[in-house]
Every structure is written in C-alpha cells, then in structure tokens.
Short mmCIF file of C-alpha atoms in Angstrom, two decimals:
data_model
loop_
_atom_site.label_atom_id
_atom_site.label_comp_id
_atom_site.label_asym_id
_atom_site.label_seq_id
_atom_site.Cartn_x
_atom_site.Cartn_y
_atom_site.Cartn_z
CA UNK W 4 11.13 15.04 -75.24
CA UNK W 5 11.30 17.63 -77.54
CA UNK W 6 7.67 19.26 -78.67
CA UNK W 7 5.89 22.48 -80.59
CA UNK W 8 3.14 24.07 -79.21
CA UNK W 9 0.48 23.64 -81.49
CA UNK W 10 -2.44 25.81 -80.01
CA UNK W 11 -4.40 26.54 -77.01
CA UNK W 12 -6.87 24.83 -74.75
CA UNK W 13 -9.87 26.73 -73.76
CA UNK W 14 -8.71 26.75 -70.00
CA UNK W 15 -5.32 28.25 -71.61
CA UNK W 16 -2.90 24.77 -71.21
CA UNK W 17 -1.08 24.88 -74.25
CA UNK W 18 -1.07 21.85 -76.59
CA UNK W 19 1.45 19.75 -78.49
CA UNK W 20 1.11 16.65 -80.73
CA UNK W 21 2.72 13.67 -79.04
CA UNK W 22 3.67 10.02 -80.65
CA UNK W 23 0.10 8.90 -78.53
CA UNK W 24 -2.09 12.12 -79.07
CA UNK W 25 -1.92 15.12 -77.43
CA UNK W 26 -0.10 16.39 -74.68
CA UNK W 27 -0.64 19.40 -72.41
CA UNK W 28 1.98 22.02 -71.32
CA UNK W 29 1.27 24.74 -68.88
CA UNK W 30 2.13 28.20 -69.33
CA UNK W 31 2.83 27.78 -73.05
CA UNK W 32 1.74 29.54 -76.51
CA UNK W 33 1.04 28.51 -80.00
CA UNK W 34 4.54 28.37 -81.59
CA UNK W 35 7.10 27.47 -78.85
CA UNK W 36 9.45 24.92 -78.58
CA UNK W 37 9.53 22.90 -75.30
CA UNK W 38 11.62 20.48 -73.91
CA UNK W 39 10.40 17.79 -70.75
CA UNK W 40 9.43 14.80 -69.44
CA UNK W 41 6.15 13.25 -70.12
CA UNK W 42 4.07 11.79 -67.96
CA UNK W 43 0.59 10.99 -69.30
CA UNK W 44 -1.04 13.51 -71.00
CA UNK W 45 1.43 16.21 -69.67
CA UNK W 46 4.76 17.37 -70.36
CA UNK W 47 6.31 18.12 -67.00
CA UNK W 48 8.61 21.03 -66.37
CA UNK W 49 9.00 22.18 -69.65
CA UNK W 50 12.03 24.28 -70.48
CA UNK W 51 11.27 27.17 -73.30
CA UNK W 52 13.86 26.18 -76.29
CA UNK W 53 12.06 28.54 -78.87
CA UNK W 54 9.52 31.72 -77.01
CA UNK W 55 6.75 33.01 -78.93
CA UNK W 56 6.93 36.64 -80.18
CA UNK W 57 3.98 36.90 -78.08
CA UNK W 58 5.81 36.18 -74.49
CA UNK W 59 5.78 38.65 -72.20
CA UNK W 60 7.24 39.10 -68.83
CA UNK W 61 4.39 38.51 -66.18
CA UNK W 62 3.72 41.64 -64.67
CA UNK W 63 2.66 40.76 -61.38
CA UNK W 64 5.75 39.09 -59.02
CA UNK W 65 3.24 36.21 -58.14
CA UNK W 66 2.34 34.97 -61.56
CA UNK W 67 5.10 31.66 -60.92
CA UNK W 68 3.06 30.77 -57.47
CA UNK W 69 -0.57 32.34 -57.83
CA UNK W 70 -3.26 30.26 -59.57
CA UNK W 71 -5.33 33.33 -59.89
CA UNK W 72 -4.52 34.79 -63.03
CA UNK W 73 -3.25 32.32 -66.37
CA UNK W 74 -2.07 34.05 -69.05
CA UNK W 75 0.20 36.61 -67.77
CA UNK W 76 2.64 35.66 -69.92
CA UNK W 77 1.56 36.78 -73.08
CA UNK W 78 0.68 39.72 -74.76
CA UNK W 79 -2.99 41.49 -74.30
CA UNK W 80 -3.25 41.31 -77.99
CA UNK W 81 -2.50 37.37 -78.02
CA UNK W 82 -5.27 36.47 -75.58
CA UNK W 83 -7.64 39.29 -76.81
CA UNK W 84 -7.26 37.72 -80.26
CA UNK W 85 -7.48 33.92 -78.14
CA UNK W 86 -10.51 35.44 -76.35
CA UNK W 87 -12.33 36.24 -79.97
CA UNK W 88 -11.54 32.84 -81.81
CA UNK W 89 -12.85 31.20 -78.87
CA UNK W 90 -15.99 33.00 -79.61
CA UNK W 91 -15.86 32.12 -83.02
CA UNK W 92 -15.17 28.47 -82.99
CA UNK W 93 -18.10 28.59 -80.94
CA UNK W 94 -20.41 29.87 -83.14
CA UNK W 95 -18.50 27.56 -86.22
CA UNK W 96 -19.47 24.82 -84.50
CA UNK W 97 -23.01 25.11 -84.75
CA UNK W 98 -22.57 26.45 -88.19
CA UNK W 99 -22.75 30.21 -87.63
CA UNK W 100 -20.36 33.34 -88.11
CA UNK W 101 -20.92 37.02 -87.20
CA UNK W 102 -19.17 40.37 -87.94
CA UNK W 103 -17.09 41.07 -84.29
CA UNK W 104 -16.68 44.38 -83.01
CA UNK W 105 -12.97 45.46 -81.44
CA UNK W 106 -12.64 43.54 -78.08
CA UNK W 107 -12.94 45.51 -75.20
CA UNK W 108 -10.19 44.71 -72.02
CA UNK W 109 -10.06 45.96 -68.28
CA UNK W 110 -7.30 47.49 -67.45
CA UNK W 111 -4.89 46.10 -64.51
CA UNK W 112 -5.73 46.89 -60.90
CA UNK W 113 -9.68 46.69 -61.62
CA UNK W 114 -11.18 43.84 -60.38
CA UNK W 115 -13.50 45.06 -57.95
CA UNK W 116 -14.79 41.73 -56.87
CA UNK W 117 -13.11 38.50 -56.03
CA UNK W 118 -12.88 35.63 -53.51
CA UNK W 119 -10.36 35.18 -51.82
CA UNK W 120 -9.23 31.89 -49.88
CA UNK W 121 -7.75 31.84 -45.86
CA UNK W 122 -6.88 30.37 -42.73
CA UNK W 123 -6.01 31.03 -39.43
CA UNK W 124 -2.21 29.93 -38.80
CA UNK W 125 -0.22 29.83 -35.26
CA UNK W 126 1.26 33.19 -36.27
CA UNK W 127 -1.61 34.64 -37.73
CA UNK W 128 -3.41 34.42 -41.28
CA UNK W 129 -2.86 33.43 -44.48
CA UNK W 130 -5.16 35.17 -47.39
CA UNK W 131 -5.03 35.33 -51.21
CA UNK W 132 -5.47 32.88 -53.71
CA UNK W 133 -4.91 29.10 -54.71
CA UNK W 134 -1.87 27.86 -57.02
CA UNK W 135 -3.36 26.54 -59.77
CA UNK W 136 -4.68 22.95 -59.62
CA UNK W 137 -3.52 23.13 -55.82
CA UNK W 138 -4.75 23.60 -52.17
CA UNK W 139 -1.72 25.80 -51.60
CA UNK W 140 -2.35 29.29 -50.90
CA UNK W 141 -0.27 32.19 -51.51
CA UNK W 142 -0.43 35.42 -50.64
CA UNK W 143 -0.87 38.22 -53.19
CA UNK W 144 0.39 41.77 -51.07
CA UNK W 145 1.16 42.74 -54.81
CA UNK W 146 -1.33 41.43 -57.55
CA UNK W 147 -2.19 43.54 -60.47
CA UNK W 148 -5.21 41.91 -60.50
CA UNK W 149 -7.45 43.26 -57.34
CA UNK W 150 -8.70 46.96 -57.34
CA UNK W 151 -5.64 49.22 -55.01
CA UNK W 152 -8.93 49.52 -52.47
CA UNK W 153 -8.90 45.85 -52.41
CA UNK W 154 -5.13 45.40 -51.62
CA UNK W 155 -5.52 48.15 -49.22
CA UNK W 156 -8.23 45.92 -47.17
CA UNK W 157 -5.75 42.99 -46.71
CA UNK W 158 -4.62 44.05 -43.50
CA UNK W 159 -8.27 44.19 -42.03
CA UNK W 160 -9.63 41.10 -43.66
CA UNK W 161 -6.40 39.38 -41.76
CA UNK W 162 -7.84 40.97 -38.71
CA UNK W 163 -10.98 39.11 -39.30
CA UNK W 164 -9.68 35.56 -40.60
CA UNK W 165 -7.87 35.89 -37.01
CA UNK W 166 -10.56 36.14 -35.12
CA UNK W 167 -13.26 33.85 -37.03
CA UNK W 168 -11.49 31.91 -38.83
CA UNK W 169 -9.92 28.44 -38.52
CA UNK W 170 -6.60 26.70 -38.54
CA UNK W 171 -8.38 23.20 -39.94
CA UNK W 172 -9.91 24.28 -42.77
CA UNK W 173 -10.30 27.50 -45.04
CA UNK W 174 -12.36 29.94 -44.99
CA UNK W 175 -14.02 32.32 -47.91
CA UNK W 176 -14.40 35.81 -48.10
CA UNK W 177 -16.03 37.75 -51.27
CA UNK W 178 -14.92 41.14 -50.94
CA UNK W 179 -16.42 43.87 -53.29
CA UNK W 180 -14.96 47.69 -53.77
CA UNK W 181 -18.33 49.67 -52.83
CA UNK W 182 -18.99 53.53 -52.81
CA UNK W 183 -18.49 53.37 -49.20
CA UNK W 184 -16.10 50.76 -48.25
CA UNK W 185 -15.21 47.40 -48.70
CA UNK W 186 -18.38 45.37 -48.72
CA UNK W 187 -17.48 41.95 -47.15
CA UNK W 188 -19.47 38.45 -47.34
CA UNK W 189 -17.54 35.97 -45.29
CA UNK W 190 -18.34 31.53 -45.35
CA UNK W 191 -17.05 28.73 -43.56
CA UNK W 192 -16.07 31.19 -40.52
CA UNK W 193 -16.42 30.32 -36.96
CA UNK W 194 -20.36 30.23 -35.35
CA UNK W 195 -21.36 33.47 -34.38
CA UNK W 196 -21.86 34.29 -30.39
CA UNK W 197 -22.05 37.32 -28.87
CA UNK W 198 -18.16 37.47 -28.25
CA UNK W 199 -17.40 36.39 -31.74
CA UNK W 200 -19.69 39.25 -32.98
CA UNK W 201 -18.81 42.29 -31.04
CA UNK W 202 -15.01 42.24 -32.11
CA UNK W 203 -16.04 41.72 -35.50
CA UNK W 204 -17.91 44.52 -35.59
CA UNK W 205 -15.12 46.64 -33.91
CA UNK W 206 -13.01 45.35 -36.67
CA UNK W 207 -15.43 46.76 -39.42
CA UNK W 208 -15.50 50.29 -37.33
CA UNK W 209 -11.36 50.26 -37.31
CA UNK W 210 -10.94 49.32 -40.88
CA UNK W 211 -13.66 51.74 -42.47
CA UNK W 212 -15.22 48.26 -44.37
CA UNK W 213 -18.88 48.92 -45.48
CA UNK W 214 -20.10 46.11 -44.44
CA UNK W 215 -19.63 42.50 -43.13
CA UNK W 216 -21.76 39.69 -43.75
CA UNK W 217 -21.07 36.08 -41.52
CA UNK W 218 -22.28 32.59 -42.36
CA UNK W 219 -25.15 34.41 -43.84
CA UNK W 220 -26.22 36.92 -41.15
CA UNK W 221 -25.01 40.58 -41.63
CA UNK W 222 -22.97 41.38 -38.00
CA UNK W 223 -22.03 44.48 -38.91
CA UNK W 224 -23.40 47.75 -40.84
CA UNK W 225 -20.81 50.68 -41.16
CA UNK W 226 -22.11 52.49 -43.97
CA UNK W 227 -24.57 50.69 -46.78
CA UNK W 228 -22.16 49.62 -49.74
CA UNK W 229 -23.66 51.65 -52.54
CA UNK W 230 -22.78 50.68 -56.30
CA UNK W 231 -23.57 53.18 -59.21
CA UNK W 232 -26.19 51.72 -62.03
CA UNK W 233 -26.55 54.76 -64.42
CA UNK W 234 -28.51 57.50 -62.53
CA UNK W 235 -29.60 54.91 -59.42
CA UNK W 236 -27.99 54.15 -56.34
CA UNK W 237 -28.24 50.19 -55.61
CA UNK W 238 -27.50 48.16 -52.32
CA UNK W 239 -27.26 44.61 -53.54
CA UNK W 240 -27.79 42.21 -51.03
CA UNK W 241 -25.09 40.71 -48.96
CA UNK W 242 -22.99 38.41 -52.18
CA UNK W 243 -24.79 39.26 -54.90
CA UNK W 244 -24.12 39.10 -58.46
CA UNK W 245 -22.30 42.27 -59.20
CA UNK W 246 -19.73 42.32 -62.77
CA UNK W 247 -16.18 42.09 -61.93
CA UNK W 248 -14.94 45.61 -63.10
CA UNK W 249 -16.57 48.99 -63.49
CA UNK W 250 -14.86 49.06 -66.95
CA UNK W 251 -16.06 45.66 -68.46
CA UNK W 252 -20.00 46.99 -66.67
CA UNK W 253 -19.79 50.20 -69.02
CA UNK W 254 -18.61 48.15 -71.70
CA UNK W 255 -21.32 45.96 -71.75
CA UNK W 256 -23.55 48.26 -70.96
CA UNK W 257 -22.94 50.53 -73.99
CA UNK W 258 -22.91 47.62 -76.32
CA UNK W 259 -26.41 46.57 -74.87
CA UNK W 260 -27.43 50.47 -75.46
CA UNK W 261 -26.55 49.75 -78.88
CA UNK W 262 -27.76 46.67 -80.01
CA UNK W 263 -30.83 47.54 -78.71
CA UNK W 264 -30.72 51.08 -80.13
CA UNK W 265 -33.93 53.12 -79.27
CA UNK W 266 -36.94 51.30 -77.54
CA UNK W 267 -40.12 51.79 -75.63
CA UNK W 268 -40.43 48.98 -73.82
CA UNK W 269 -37.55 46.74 -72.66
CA UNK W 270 -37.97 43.50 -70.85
CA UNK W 271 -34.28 42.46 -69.32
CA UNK W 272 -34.19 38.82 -68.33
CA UNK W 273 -31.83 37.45 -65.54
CA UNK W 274 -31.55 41.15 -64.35
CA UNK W 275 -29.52 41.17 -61.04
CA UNK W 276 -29.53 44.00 -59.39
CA UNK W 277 -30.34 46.58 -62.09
CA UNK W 278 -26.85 46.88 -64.27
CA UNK W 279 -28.76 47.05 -67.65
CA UNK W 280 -31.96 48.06 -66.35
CA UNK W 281 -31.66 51.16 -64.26
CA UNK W 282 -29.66 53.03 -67.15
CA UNK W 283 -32.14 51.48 -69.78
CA UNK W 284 -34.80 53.02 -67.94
CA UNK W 285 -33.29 56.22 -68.43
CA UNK W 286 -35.03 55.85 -72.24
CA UNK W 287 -37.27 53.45 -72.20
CA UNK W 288 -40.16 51.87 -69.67
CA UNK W 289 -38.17 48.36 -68.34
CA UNK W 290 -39.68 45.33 -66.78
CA UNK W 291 -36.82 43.37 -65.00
CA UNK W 292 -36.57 39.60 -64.34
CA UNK W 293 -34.51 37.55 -61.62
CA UNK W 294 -34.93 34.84 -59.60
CA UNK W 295 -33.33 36.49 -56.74
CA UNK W 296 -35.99 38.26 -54.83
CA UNK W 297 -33.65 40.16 -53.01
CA UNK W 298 -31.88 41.32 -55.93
CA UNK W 299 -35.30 42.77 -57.36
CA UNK W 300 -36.06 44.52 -54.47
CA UNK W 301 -32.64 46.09 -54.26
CA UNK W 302 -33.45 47.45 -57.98
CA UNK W 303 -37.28 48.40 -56.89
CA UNK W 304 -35.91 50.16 -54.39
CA UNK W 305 -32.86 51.91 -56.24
CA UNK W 306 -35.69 52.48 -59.15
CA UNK W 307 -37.85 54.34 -56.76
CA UNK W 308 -34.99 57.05 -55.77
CA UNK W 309 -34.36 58.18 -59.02
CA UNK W 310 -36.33 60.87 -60.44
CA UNK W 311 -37.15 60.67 -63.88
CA UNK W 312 -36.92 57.45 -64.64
CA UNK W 313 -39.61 55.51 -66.86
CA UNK W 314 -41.49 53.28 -65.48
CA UNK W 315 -39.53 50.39 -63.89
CA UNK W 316 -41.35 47.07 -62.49
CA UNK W 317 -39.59 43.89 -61.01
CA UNK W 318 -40.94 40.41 -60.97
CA UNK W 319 -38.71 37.63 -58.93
CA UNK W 320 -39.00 34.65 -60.72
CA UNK W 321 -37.17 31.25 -61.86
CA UNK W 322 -36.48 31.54 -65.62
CA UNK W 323 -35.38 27.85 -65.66
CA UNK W 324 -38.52 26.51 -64.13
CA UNK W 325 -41.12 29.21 -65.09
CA UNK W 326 -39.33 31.12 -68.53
CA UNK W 327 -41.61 34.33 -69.76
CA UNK W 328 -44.43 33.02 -71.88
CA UNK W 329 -44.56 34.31 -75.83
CA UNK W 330 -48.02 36.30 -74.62
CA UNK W 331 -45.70 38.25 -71.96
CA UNK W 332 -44.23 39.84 -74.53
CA UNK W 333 -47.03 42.10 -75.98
CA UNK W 334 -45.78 45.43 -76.33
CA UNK W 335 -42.12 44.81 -75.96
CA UNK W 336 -39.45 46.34 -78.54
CA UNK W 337 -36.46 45.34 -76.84
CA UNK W 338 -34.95 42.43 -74.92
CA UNK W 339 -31.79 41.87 -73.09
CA UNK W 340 -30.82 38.25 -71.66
CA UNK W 341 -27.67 37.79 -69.65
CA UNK W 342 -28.32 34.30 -68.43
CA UNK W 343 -25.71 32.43 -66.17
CA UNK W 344 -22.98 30.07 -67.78
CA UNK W 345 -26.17 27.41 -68.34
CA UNK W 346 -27.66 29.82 -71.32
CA UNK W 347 -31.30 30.16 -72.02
CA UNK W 348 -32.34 27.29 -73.89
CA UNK W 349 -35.94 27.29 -72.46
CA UNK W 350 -36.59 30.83 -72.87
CA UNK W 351 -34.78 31.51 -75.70
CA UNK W 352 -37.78 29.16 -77.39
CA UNK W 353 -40.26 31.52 -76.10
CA UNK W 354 -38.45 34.53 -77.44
CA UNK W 355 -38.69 32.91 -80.85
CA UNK W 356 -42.88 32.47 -80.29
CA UNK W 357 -42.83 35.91 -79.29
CA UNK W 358 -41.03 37.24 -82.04
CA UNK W 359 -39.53 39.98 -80.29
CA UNK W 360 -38.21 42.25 -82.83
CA UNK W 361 -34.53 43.13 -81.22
CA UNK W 362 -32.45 40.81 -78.82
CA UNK W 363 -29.07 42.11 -76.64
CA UNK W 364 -27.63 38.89 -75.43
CA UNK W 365 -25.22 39.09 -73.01
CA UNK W 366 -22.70 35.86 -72.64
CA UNK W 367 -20.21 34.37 -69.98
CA UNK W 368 -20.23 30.66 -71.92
CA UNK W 369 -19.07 30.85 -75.30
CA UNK W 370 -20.69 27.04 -75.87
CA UNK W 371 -24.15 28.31 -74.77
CA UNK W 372 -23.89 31.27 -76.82
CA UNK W 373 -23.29 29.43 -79.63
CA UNK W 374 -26.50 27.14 -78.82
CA UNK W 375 -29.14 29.41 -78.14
CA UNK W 376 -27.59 31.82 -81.29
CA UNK W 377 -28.36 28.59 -83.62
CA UNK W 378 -32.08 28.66 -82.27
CA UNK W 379 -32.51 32.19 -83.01
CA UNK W 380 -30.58 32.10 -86.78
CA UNK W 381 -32.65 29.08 -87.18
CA UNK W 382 -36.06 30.52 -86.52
CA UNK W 383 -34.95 33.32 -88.61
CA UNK W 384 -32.97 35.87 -86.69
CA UNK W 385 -29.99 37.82 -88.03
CA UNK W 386 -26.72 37.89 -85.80
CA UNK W 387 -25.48 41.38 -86.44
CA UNK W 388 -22.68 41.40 -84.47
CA UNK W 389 -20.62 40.16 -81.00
CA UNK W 390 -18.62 42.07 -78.90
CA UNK W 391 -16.01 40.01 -76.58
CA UNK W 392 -15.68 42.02 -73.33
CA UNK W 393 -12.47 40.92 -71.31
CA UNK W 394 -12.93 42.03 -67.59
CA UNK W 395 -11.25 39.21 -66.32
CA UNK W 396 -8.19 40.03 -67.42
CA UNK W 397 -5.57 36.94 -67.83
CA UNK W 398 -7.76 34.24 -67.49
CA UNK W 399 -9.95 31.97 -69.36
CA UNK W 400 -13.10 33.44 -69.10
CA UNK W 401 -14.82 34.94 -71.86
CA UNK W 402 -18.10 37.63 -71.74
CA UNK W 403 -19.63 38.92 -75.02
CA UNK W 404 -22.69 40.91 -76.31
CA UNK W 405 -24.72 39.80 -79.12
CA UNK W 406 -26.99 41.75 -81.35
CA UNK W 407 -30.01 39.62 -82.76
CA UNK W 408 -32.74 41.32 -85.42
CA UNK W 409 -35.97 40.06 -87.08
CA UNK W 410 -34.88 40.84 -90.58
CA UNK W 411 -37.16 44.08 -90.88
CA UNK W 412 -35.83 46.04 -88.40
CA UNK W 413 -32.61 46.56 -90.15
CA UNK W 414 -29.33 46.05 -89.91
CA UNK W 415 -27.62 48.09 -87.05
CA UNK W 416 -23.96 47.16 -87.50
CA UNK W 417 -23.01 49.92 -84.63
#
C-alpha cells in the first residue's frame, strides 16, 4: 500500500490516513510518500518513495538499531518547530495561546545523565540501550547522545556489570557526569557480600568513577560527585533528580531569572537539589520545597558553603498530599514550580488563593501545562510567554518555562 504522511504523533510515529483510519509508520515525517504492508494499525517496513525536505542523515551509526534517540532523521529545525506546536496544541486545547520565545536545543554529546540497560554474557557484558519497542540491547561505543566523559566510562561500567551483574536478567545503571568523576547508581545487581564489595570498590579506584551506589547502599566513595548550582557546590544524593544537560539547566535557569525578573522573596516548589534556588538566592531570600528530604539537605548544606547568599531555608515535604497553604505565601514576590510530569493541580489552586503576584513554571508534560495554565488564565492570570527548552535532543520529550502575571505587575515580554 501506497500512503502520505500526514503528521506526527506525539511519541514521533508518523501518521497516514488509511481506507479504516489511521495508520502508523515509524521513522517517518509530515509529507513523505511510503510504500508497505499493513498490518493493523501499522504500515510495516515502509520504503521512502517521496523524502521530506526535512530528512536528514542520522548522525549517530546506531540510529537503525538504538531505541534511544527517535528523530535523528530529521532536521533540528523540524523537531524544534514539532517540539513548539506540541506546546501549542496543548495550550489550544484548553482554549489558550501565548507569545513563544526562540526554542532553546542541547547540543550533541551533552547528555550528562542517562540509564543505561546490561547484562552479564559468557564473554563478558553487554551495555547501552534498548531498540525501540524491544528487549534487545545494543551497544552504543559511538552515540552522539551521551556526554564524551560518559562514553569514556563504558569500559569501567563493563568492569562492573561483570562482576555484579547477571546473565538472567538486566541490570540498571544511572550514570551522571560529576565534577569529579562519573557518579554511578547501580539496580537489579547481584546482593552485596564482602567479596562482591571489595572488587567493586577496586573497580571505582581503577576507573577514577566518583562514586558507586549498589541496590541502594553506597560501596564505594572515591571523591564526592560535586555538581555546580550558580555560586554553590551540591552533592545530590545517590540517583537524584539532576536535568539532563548543563546547557538545557542554564537555559532554564535564565528563563526562570527572567520571568521572575527582580524579587525579594522567592518560594521554589518541587526544588530538587537547588538548580533554581541556589542561583536565585544569589538576589533574592528563597524558601525551597521537595519531598525528598535528602535532596533538601543536600541544598541546606550546599546553601550553607556559600558566602553571600540570602537567606536560604528548606522544608521536605509532599506537595501532592500536603500542597503550601494560600497563608504560606505572605511576603512572597516570586514563585517557581517545576512539578514532575503529574503537574500541580492541587497547588496550583492554592497559588490562585494566594495570589502570588509572578509565577515561573517550569514543564516536562505539555498536557499538564496546558491544565494548570487554564486554572491560572481562568482565575485571572496573564500567560506572557513559554519557552520550549530541548535538552533531550531527538526524542519526544518536551520541557518549557512559563511566565504567569497578576495583571498589575506588567507585562515582561523578556
């Protein structure tokens, strides 16, 4: 069967028209004629009869085998422009529109975060990433994805699949670029004894990694795996929420610093370890928010190092269960909310009580954004303007930065 690609799914599948609805091809873009078989919904190995001005050739050699990235084939403008109107449909569907600022996009070779699959084998180990929509894994010596430090580390984390991990079943290791090493988090790995944990540690020492966590229990401590949060030094705790490129952090970051513009008091809700609030506090006094107790003492710690600072305090708490109460909000100028892919529903209400006067909300869920935007407009906030922030680069997954006003404070279209 012969069919044109109509648009794009928002997992990046393109999508045809068939004689019984629609029908998914991968790897396609608005525009391009396909020929294949079709089986279901799905049009199986289709051949390109007509490309898209906006095909590229994959940069990376594992883009045919690696699930990892999805849209290597076309052009950064395409999916930056994809990444936008996904944004926008968003906020059409609940009846909204905004002005949108130029997107922002990592560069190759920055991911310093990811999680990567393996497994013991008779020969050795196998470590990288699924095929997509498979339990196949293929290794990745040259992805254009991972931070050079990170490809540099694959040799060692081999070293350690091989000695903890397992030839039944996989296990997972997040491995983050730190200012001293590879910071390593490993799951699924083989219990710990005191055999087990002595040539891991070794390991650690040969490879220069920062640190290695294992099943939960940190077995070895080479050097503590600082990351940089304006002025402050943090050590997140072993896994923790950290963004996924230094670039898309400073992008975000200076889009907060502007929707917010100047403040006295800042309260930053959902606050990890300290990406908006240790540089906010730079200007302003900040109270930080996260359930993650650990996470807020990494920042109360990191806060306390740092001369100069206003004044920073911490509270670890469940903003789904117990969301800050309109009356906490006496005295505060400024908010920023980067709430997981669930949104804010709950406290976004209490914002609205409170009538804070200026919102920065941070986004990984378009659909959420959209939501919680629609309560704000609705109880008479402006939306100035969004800013889409790419840092993962060829995939699906969108992050933005959203500037909401109570109409007298003034437009601040950056």
């Amino acid at each position: 069967m012969i069919l044109t690609v109509e648009r794009l799914g928002h997992l990046g599948d393109g999508i045809a028209q068939g004689d019984a609805g629609p029908i998914f091809v991968s790897g396609m873009l608005p525009g391009e004629v396909v020929e294949g078989e079709v089986s279901g919904d799905r049009l199986l190995a289709p051949k390109i009869i007509e490309p898209s001005p906006m095909r590229i050739k994959p940069p990376c050699s594992h883009a045919r085998s690696c699930g990892g990235c999805l849209m290597q084939h076309a052009s950064d403008a395409f999916v930056g422009q994809w990444k936008i109107d996904s944004v926008k449909g968003a906020l059409a569907g609940q009846g909204l529109e905004a002005e949108f600022l130029p997107i922002s996009i990592s560069p190759p070779q920055s991911r310093r975060r990811a999680t990567l699959a393996a497994r013991r084998t008779k020969g050795g180990a196998l470590l990288g990433f699924h095929a997509r929509a498979s339990d196949t894994l293929v290794e990745i010596p040259n992805c254009q994805l991972l931070h050079p430090d990170l490809i540099a580390a694959m040799a060692g984390l081999e070293d350690l699949v091989r000695l903890g991990g397992s030839r039944s079943q996989e296990i997972a290791l997040t491995v983050t670029k730190s200012m001293a090493g590879v910071d390593i988090d490993v799951s699924g790995g083989k219990p710990l004894d005191s055999t087990l944990q002595l040539a891991l540690a070794r390991a650690v020492e040969a490879h220069g990694f920062a640190r290695l966590t294992w099943n939960g229990e940190t077995v070895a401590l080479r050097s503590q795996p600082v990351q940089r949060m304006g002025r402050a030094s943090v050590v997140p705790p072993p896994g923790a929420f950290l963004q996924a490129t230094e670039h898309g952090e400073a992008a975000l970051l200076e889009a907060v610093k502007t929707a917010l513009g100047p403040q006295k008091r800042i309260v930053d809700l959902f606050a990890g370890c300290g990406t908006f609030a240790l540089p906010l506090a730079e200007v302003a006094e900040v109270h930080a928010v996260e359930g993650d107790a650990a996470m807020m003492a990494a920042l109360e710690k990191a806060a306390r190092q740092v001369a100069g600072l206003k004044r920073v305090t911490v509270e670890a708490r469940d903003l789904y269960r117990r969301p800050l109460e309109p009356d906490e909000f006496k005295g505060v100028t400024g908010v920023v909310i980067d709430p997981p892919r669930a949104g804010a529903e709950s406290q976004v209400k209490c914002l609205i009580v409170a009538k804070v006067p200026v919102i920065a909300m941070v986004s990984c869920n378009p659909i959420t954004f959209a939501r919680d935007a629609k309560a704000l407009v609705a109880a008479g906030y402006v939306l100035e303007w969004v800013q889409v922030v790419d840092q993962f680069r060829w995939s699906a997954h969108v992050e933005l930065v959203a500037r909401f006003a109570q109409p007298y404070i003034g437009r601040n279209t950056a």
